[in-house]
mmCIF file with all atom_site columns, C-alpha atoms in Angstrom:
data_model
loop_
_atom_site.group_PDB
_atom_site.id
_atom_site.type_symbol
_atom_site.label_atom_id
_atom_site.label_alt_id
_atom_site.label_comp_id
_atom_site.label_asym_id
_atom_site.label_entity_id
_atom_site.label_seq_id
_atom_site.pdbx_PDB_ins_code
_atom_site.Cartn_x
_atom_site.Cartn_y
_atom_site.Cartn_z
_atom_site.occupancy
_atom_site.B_iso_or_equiv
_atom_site.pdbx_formal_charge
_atom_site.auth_seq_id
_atom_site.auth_comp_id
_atom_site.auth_asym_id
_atom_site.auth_atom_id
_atom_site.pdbx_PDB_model_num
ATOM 1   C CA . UNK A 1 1   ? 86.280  124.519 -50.374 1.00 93.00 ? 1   UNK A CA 1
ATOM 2   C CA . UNK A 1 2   ? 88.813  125.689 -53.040 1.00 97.00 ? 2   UNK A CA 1
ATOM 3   C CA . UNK A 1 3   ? 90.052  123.515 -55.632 1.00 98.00 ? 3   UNK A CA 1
ATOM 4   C CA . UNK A 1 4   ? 93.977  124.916 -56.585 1.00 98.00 ? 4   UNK A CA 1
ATOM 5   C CA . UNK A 1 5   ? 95.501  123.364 -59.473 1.00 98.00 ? 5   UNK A CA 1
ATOM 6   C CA . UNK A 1 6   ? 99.465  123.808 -58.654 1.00 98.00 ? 6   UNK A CA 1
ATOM 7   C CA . UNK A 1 7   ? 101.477 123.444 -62.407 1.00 96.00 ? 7   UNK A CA 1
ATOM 8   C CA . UNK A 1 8   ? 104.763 124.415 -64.027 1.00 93.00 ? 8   UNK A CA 1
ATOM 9   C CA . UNK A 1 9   ? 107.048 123.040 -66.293 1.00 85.00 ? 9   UNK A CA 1
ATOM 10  C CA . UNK A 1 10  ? 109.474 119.618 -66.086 1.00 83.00 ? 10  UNK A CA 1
ATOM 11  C CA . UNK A 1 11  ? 112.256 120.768 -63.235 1.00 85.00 ? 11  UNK A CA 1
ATOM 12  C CA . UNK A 1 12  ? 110.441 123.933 -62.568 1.00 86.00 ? 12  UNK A CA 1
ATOM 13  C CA . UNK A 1 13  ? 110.352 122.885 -58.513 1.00 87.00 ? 13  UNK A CA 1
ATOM 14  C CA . UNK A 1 14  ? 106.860 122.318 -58.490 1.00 91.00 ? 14  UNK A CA 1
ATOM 15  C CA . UNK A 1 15  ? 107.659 119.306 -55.776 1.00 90.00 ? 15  UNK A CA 1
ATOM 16  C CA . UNK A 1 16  ? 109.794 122.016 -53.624 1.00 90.00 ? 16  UNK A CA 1
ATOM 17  C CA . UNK A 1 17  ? 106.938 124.762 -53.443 1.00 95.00 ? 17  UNK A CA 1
ATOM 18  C CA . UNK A 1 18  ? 104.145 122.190 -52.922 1.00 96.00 ? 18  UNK A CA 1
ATOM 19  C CA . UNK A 1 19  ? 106.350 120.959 -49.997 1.00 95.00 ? 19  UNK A CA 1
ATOM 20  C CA . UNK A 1 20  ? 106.107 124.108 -48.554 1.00 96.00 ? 20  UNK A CA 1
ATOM 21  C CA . UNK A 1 21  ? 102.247 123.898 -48.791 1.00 97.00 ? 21  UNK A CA 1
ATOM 22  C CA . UNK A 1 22  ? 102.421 120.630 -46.680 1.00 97.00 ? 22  UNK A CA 1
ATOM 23  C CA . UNK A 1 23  ? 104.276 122.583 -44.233 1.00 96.00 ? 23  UNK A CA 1
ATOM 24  C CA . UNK A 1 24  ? 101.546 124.948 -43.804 1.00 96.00 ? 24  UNK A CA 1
ATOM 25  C CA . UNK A 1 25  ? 98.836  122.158 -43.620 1.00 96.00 ? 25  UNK A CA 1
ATOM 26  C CA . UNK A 1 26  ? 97.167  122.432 -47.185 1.00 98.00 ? 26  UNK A CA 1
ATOM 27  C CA . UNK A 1 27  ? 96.189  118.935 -48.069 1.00 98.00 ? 27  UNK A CA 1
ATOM 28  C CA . UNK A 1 28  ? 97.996  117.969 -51.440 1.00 98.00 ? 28  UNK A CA 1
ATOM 29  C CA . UNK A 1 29  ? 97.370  115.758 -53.838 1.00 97.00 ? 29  UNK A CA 1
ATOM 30  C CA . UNK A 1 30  ? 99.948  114.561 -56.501 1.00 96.00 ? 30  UNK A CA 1
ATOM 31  C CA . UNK A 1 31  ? 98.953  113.448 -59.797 1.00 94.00 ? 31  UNK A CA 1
ATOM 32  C CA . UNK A 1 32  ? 101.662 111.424 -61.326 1.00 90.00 ? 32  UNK A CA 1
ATOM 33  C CA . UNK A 1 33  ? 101.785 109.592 -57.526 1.00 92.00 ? 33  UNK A CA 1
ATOM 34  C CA . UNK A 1 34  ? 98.142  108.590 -58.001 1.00 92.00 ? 34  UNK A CA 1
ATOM 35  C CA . UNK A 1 35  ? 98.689  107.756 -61.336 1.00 91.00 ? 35  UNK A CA 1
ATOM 36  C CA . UNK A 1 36  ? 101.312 105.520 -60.793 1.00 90.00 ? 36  UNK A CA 1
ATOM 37  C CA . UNK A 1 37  ? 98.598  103.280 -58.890 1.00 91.00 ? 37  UNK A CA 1
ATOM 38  C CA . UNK A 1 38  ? 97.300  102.817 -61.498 1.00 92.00 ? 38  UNK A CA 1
ATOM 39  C CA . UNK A 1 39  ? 99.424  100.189 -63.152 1.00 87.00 ? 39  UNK A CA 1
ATOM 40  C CA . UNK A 1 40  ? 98.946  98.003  -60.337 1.00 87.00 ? 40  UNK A CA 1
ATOM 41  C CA . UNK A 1 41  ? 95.542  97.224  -61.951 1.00 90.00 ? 41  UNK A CA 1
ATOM 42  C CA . UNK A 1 42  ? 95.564  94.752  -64.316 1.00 88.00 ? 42  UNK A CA 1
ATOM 43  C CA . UNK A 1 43  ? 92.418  96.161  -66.596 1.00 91.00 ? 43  UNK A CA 1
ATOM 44  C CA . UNK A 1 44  ? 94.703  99.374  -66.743 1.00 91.00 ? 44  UNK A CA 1
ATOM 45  C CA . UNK A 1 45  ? 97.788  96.993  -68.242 1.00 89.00 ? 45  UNK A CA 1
ATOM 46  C CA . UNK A 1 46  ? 95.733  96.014  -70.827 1.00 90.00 ? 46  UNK A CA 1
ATOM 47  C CA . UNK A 1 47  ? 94.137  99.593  -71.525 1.00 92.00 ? 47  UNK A CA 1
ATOM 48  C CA . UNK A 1 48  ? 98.001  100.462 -71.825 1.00 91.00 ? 48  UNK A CA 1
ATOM 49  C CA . UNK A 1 49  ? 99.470  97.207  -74.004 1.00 90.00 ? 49  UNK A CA 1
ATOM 50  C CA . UNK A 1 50  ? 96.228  98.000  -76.019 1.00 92.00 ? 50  UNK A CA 1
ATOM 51  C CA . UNK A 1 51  ? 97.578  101.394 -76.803 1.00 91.00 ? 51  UNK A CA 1
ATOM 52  C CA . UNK A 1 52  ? 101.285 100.943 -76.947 1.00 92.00 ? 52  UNK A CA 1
ATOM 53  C CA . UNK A 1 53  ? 102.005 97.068  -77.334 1.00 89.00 ? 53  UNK A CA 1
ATOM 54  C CA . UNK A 1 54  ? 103.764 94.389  -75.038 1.00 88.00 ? 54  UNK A CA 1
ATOM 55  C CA . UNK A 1 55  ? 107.058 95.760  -75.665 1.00 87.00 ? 55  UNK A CA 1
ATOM 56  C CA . UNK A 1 56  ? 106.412 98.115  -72.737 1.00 88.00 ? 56  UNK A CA 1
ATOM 57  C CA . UNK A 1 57  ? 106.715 95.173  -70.176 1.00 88.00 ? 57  UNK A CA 1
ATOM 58  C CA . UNK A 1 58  ? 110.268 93.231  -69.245 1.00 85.00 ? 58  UNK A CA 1
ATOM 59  C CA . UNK A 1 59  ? 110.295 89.566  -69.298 1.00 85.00 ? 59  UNK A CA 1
ATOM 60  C CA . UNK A 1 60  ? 108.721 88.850  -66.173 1.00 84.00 ? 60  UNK A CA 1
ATOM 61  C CA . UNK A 1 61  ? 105.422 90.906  -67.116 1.00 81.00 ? 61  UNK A CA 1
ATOM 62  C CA . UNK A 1 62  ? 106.448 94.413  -64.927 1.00 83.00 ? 62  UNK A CA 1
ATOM 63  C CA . UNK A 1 63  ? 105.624 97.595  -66.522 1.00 86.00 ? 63  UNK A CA 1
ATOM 64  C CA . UNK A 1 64  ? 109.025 99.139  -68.050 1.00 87.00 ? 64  UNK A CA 1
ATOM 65  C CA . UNK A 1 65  ? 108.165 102.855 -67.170 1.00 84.00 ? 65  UNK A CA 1
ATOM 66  C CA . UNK A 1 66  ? 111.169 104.123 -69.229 1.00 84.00 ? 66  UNK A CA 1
ATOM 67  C CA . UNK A 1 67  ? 109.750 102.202 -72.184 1.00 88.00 ? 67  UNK A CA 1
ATOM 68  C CA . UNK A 1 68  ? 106.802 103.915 -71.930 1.00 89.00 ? 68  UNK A CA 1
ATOM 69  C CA . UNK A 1 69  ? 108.374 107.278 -71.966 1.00 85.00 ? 69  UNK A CA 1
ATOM 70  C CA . UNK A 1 70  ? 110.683 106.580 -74.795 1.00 85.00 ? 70  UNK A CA 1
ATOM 71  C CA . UNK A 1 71  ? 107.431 105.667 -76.877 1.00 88.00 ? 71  UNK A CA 1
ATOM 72  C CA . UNK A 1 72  ? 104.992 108.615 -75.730 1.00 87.00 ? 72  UNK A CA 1
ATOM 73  C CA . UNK A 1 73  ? 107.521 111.392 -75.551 1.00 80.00 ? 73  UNK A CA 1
ATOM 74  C CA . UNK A 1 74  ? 108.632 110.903 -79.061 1.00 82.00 ? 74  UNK A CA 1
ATOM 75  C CA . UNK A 1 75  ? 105.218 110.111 -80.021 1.00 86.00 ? 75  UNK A CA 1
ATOM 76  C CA . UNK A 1 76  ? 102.744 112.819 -79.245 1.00 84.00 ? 76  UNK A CA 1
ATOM 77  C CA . UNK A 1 77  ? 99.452  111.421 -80.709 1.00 89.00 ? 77  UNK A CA 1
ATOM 78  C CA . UNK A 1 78  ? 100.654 108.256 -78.079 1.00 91.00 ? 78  UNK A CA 1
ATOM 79  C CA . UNK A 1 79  ? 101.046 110.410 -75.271 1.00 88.00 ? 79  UNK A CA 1
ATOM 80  C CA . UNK A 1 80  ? 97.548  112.085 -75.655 1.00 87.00 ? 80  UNK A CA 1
ATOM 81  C CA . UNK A 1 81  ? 95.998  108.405 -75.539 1.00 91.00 ? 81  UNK A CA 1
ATOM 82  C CA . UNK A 1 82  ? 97.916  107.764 -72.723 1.00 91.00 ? 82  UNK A CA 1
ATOM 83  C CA . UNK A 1 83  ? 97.065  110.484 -70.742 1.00 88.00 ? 83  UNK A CA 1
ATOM 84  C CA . UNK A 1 84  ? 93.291  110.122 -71.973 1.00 88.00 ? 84  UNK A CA 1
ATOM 85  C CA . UNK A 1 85  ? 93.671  106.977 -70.660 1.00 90.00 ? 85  UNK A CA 1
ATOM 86  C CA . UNK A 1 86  ? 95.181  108.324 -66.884 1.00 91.00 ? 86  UNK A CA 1
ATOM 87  C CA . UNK A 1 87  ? 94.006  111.998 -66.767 1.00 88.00 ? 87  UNK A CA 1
ATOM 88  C CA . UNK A 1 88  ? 90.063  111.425 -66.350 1.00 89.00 ? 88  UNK A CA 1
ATOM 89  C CA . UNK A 1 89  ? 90.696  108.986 -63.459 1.00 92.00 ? 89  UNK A CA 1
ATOM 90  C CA . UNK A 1 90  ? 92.963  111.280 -62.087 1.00 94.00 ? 90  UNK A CA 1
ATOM 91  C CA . UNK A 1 91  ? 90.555  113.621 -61.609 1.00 94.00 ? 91  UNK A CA 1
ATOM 92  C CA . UNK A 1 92  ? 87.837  111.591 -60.553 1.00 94.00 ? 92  UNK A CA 1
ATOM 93  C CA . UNK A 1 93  ? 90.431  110.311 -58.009 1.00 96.00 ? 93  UNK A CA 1
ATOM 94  C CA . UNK A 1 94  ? 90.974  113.839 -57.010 1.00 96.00 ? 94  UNK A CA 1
ATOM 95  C CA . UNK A 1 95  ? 87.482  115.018 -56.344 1.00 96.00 ? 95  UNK A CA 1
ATOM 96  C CA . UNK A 1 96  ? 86.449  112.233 -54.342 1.00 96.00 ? 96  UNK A CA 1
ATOM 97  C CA . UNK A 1 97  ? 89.581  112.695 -52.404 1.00 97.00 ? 97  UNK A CA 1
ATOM 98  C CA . UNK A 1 98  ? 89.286  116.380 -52.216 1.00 97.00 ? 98  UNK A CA 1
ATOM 99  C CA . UNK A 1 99  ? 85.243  115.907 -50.575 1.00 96.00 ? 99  UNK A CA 1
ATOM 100 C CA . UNK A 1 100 ? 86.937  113.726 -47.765 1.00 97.00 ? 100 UNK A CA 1
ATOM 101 C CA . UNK A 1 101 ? 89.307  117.098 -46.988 1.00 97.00 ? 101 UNK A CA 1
ATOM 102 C CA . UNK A 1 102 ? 88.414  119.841 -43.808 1.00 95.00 ? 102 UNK A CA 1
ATOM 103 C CA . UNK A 1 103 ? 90.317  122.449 -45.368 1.00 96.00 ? 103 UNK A CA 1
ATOM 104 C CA . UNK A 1 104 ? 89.803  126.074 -47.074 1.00 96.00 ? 104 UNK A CA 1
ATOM 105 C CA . UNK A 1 105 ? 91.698  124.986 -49.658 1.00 98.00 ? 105 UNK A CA 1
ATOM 106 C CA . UNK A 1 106 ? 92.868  121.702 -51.157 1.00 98.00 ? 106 UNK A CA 1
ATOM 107 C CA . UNK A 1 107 ? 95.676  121.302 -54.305 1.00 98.00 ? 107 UNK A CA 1
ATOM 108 C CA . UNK A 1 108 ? 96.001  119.613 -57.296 1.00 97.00 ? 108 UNK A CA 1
ATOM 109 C CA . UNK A 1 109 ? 99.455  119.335 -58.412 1.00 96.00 ? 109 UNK A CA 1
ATOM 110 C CA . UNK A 1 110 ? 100.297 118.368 -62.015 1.00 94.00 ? 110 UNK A CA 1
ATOM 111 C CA . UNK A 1 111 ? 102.172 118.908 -64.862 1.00 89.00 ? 111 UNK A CA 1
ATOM 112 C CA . UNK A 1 112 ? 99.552  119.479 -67.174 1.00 88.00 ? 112 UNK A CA 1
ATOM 113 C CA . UNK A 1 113 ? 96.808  121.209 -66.120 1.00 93.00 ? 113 UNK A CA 1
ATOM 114 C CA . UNK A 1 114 ? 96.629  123.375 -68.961 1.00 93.00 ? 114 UNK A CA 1
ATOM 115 C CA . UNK A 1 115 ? 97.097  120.688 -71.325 1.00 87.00 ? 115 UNK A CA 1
ATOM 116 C CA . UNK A 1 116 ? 94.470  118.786 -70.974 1.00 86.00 ? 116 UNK A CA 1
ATOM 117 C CA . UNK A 1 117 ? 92.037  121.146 -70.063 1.00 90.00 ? 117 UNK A CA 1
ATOM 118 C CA . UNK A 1 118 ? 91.883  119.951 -66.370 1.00 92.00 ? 118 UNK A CA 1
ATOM 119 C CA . UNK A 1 119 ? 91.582  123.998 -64.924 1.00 95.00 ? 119 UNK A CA 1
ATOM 120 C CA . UNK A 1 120 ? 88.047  123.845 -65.746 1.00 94.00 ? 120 UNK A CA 1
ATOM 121 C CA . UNK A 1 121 ? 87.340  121.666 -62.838 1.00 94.00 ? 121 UNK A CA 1
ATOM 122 C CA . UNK A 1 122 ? 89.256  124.002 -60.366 1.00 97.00 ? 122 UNK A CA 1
ATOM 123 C CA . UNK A 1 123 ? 88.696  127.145 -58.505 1.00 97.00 ? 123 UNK A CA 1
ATOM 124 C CA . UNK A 1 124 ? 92.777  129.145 -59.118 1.00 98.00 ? 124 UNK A CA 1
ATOM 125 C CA . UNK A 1 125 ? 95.787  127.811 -60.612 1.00 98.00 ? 125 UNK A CA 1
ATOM 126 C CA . UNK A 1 126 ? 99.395  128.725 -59.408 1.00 98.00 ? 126 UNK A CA 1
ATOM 127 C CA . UNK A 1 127 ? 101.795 128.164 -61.560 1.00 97.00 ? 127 UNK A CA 1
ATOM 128 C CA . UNK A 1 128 ? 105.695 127.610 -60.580 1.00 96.00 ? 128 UNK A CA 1
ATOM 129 C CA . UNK A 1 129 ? 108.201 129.494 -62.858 1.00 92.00 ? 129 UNK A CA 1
ATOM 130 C CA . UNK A 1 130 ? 112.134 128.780 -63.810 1.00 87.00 ? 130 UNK A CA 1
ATOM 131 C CA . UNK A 1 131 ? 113.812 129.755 -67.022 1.00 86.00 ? 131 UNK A CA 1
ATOM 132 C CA . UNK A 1 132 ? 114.478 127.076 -69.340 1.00 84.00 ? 132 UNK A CA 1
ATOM 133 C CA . UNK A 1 133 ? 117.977 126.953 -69.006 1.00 83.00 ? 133 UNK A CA 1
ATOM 134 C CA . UNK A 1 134 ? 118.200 126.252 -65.379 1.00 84.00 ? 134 UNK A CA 1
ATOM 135 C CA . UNK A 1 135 ? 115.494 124.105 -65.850 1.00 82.00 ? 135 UNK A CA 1
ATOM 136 C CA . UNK A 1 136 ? 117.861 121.951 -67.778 1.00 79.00 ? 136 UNK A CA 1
ATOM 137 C CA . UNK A 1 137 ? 120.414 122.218 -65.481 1.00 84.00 ? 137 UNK A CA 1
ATOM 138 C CA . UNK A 1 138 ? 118.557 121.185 -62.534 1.00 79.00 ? 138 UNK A CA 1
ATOM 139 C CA . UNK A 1 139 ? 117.243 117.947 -64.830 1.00 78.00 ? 139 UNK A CA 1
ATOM 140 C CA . UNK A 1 140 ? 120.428 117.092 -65.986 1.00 81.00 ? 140 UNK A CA 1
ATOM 141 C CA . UNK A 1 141 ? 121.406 116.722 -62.414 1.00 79.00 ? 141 UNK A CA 1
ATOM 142 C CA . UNK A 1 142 ? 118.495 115.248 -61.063 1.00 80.00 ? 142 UNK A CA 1
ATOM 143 C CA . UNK A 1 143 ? 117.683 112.251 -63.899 1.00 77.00 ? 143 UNK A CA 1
ATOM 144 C CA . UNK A 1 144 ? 121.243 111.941 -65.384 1.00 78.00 ? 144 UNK A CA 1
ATOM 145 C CA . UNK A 1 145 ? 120.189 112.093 -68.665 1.00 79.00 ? 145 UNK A CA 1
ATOM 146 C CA . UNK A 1 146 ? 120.850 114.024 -71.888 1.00 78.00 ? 146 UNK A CA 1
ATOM 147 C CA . UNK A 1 147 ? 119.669 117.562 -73.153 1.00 77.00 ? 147 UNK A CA 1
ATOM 148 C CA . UNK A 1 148 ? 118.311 115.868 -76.476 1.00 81.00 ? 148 UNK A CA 1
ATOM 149 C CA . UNK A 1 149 ? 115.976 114.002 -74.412 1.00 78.00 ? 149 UNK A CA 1
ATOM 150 C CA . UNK A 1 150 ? 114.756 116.382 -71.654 1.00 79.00 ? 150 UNK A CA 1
ATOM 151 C CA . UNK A 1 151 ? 113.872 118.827 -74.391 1.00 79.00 ? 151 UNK A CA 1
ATOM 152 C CA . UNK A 1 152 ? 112.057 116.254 -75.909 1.00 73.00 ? 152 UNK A CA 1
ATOM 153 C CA . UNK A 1 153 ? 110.069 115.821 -73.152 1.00 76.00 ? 153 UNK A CA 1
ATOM 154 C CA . UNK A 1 154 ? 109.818 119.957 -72.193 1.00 76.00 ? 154 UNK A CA 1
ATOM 155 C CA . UNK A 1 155 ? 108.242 119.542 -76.076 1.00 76.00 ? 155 UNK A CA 1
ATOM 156 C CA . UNK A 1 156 ? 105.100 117.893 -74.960 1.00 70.00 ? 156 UNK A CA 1
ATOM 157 C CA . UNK A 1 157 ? 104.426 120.337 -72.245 1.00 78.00 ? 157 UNK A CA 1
ATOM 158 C CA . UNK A 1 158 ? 103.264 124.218 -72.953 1.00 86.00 ? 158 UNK A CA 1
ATOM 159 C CA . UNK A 1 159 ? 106.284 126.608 -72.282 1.00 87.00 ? 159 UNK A CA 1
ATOM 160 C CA . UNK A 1 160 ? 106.194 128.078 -68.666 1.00 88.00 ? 160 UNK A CA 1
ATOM 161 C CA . UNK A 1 161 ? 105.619 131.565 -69.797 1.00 90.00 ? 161 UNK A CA 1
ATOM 162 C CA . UNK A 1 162 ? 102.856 130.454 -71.307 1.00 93.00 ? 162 UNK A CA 1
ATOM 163 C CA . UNK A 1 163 ? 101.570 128.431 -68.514 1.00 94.00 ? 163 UNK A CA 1
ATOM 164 C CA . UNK A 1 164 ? 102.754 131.902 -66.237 1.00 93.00 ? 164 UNK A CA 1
ATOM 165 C CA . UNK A 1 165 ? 100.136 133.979 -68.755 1.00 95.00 ? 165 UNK A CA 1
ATOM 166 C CA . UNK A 1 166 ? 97.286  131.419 -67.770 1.00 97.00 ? 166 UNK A CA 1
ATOM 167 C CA . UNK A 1 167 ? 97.756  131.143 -64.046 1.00 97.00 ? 167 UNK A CA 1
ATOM 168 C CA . UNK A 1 168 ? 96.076  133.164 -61.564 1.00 97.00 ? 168 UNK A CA 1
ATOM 169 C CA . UNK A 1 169 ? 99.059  133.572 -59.458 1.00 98.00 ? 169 UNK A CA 1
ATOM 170 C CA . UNK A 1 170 ? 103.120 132.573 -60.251 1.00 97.00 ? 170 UNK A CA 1
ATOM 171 C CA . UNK A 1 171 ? 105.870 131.482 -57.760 1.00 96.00 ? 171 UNK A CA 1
ATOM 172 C CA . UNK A 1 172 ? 109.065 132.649 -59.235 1.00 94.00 ? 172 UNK A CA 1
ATOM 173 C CA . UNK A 1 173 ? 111.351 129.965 -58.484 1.00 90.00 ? 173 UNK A CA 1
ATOM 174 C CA . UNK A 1 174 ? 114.761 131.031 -58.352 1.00 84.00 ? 174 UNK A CA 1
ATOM 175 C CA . UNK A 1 175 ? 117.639 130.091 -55.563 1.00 79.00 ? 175 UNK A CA 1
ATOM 176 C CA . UNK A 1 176 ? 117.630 133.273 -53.129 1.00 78.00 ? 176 UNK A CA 1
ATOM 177 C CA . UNK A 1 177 ? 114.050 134.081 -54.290 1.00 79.00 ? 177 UNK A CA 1
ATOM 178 C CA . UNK A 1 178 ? 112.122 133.750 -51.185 1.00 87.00 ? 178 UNK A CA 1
ATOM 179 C CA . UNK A 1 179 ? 109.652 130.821 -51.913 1.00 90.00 ? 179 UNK A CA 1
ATOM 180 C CA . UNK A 1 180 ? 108.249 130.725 -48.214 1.00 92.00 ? 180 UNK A CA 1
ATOM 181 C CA . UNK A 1 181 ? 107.366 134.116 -48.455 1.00 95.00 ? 181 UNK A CA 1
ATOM 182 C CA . UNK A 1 182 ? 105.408 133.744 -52.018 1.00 96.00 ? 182 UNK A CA 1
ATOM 183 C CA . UNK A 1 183 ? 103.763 130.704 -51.128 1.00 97.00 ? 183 UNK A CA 1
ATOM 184 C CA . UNK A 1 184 ? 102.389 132.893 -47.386 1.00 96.00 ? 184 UNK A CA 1
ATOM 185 C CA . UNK A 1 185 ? 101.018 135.487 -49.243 1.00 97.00 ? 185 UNK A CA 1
ATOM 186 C CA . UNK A 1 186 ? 99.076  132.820 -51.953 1.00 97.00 ? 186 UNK A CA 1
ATOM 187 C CA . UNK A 1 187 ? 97.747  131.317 -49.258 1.00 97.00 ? 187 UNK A CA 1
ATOM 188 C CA . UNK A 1 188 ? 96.112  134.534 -47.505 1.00 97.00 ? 188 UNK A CA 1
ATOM 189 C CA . UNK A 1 189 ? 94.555  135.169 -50.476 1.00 96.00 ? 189 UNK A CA 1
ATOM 190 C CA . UNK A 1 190 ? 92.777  131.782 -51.004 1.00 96.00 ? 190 UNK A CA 1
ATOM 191 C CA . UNK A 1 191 ? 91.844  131.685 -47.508 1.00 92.00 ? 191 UNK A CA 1
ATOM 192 C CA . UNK A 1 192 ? 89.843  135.345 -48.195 1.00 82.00 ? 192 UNK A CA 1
#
């Protein structure tokens, strides 16, 4: 079985083009969804209060995801301990999950493959490519919230065309590009 790592930059459409994997049958697996599982688990709460202090739960002892952004994506040596933290079980999760799988080829989809070095434990990467600007757009739309802090965030990921440059293969993802037809001729190559 192929391992495919499926990456791109924040409001790239990585969601969109791995949807259209699902509707071919490739089993997909989503990082930050798996992740999120995670703190359910009370030894992962107190990895993560450890790391970034009880100020990232409300009153009644819930996990206040925006907190957490607001202190890792202005904080970048925070981040890395937080994803040190997630990205290890992540992949663990991932493996185990991807030896349960009858398929040709099984994907991986995350942000930050490159960034934290998780391509070494896959077979191909695609990567999903928008320009920054209509990246913005899209985000502005989508999460309602301000420039100042979506770049911030697009600051703690590698640029796209640099993510493009690593990738074995790119999905240009542009309104009136046809995605389908991209996405039908990545997967007759991984099924070779």
């Amino acid at each position: 079985m192929t391992l495919v790592g499926l990456t791109g930059g924040i409001g790239c459409g990585k969601t969109t083009v791995l949807h259209v994997f699902e509707e071919i049958g490739v089993p997909c697996f989503i990082a930050d969804t798996h992740a999120a599982s995670y703190y359910n688990e009370p030894e992962f709460l107190k990895s993560v209060a450890n790391l970034l202090g009880d100020e990232v739960f409300d009153p009644q002892g819930n996990v206040d995801k925006k907190r957490i952004a607001s202190i890792v994506f202005n904080d970048k040596a925070k981040l890395q301990a937080l994803n040190a933290l997630v990205h290890p079980r992540v992949m663990n999760d991932f493996q185990t999950w991807a030896s349960q799988q009858k398929a040709e080829y099984v994907i991986l989809e995350s942000a930050i493959i490159f960034e934290y070095g998780l391509q070494r434990h896959l077979d191909k990467v695609v990567a999903v490519y928008l320009e920054k600007e209509e990246r913005l757009k899209r985000l502005e739309i989508r999460d309602g919230v301000g420039r100042d802090i979506l770049e911030a965030r697009m600051r703690n990921q590698m640029s796209a065309e640099e993510k493009m440059d690593l990738a074995d293969y790119v999905i240009l993802n542009y309104e009136g590009n046809p995605r389908h037809r991209q996405v039908a001729y990545i997967d007759r190559l991984l099924r070779r």
